[in-house]
C-alpha positions as MATLAB code, in Angstrom:
seq = 'MKNKKKYIVSVLDKLNSKKIAVGAAVSTGAISVMSVAASAADASSNTFTAPSIADAVNGAMFNQILTQMTDLLPILLPVVVGCLAFRKGISFLKSMIMGA';
ca = [
     117.099  142.165   33.098;
     113.653  141.935   32.018;
     114.407  141.417   28.543;
     116.558  138.431   29.571;
     112.977  137.484   31.475;
     111.015  137.852   28.807;
     113.147  136.258   26.071;
     113.427  133.106   28.597;
     109.510  133.506   29.038;
     109.060  133.373   25.352;
     111.269  130.569   24.380;
     109.654  128.590   27.857;
     105.971  129.450   25.423;
     106.968  128.659   22.223;
     108.664  125.106   24.120;
     105.078  123.977   25.747;
     103.601  124.913   22.615;
     105.025  122.219   20.691;
     104.421  119.689   23.599;
     107.742  120.013   25.502;
     108.033  119.380   28.537;
     110.668  121.735   30.103;
     112.263  121.828   33.393;
     113.900  125.025   34.330;
     115.496  125.758   37.643;
     117.522  128.868   38.198;
     119.940  129.593   40.565;
     121.353  133.397   41.817;
     124.641  134.460   43.180;
     127.420  136.402   40.808;
     126.449  134.623   36.959;
     123.315  133.416   36.990;
     122.462  129.835   35.537;
     120.334  128.927   33.548;
     119.766  125.148   32.789;
     116.525  123.644   30.925;
     115.949  120.011   30.565;
     113.777  119.393   28.092;
     112.039  115.598   26.846;
     109.326  115.246   23.919;
     105.941  114.995   25.753;
     103.776  111.438   24.240;
     100.545  111.519   22.598;
      99.253  109.907   26.601;
     100.685  113.705   28.070;
     102.628  111.508   30.225;
     105.951  113.591   30.490;
     109.322  112.251   31.170;
     111.316  113.624   34.123;
     114.939  112.805   34.229;
     116.390  112.109   37.666;
     118.764  114.635   39.523;
     122.306  113.656   40.204;
     122.007  114.970   43.746;
     119.616  112.246   45.229;
     122.544  109.525   43.936;
     125.264  111.692   45.586;
     126.098  111.373   49.206;
     128.645  112.470   51.639;
     130.487  109.346   51.772;
     131.229  109.658   48.355;
     132.984  112.319   48.070;
     135.087  111.071   51.854;
     135.878  108.093   48.964;
     137.796  110.497   46.894;
     139.513  112.638   49.388;
     140.663  109.094   50.359;
     142.179  108.075   47.193;
     143.424  111.941   46.811;
     145.535  111.365   50.228;
     147.060  108.086   49.503;
     147.842  109.275   46.028;
     150.079  112.913   47.735;
     153.102  110.109   48.845;
     154.047  108.615   45.531;
     153.021  112.476   43.782;
     154.777  115.111   45.701;
     158.289  113.796   45.250;
     157.557  113.503   41.762;
     156.417  117.383   41.452;
     159.268  118.226   43.978;
     161.890  116.354   41.286;
     160.020  117.988   38.224;
     160.609  121.358   39.587;
     164.085  121.151   40.795;
     164.953  119.618   37.193;
     163.503  122.520   36.112;
     164.686  125.310   38.589;
     168.542  123.516   37.823;
     168.199  123.880   33.933;
     167.448  127.689   34.340;
     170.366  128.036   36.771;
     172.494  126.317   34.584;
     170.960  128.183   30.823;
     171.767  131.753   32.680;
     175.313  130.630   33.868;
     176.010  129.765   30.268;
     174.545  132.864   28.801;
     176.689  135.102   31.344;
     179.871  133.451   30.519;
];
């Protein structure tokens, strides 16, 4: 773990020495994920910051997606059941023919 931190720090130092602004976000958990967003800095040392998608997403958007999924259930459920029944019927016929 210590070597990974040293490697990440050295990469960030190299990026900073080339006048590149780096935003790093590290999340901890079962799997550590590191995402680095890099953007070139202009001569006047104004850095570009990428907008976060978390600022634009709200709970109502997820509600609309859930509503669309529940609206599709009456259409998709008979299709899925029909496909499973057809597959089961073909399997049954195949086993009956093989057993004869």
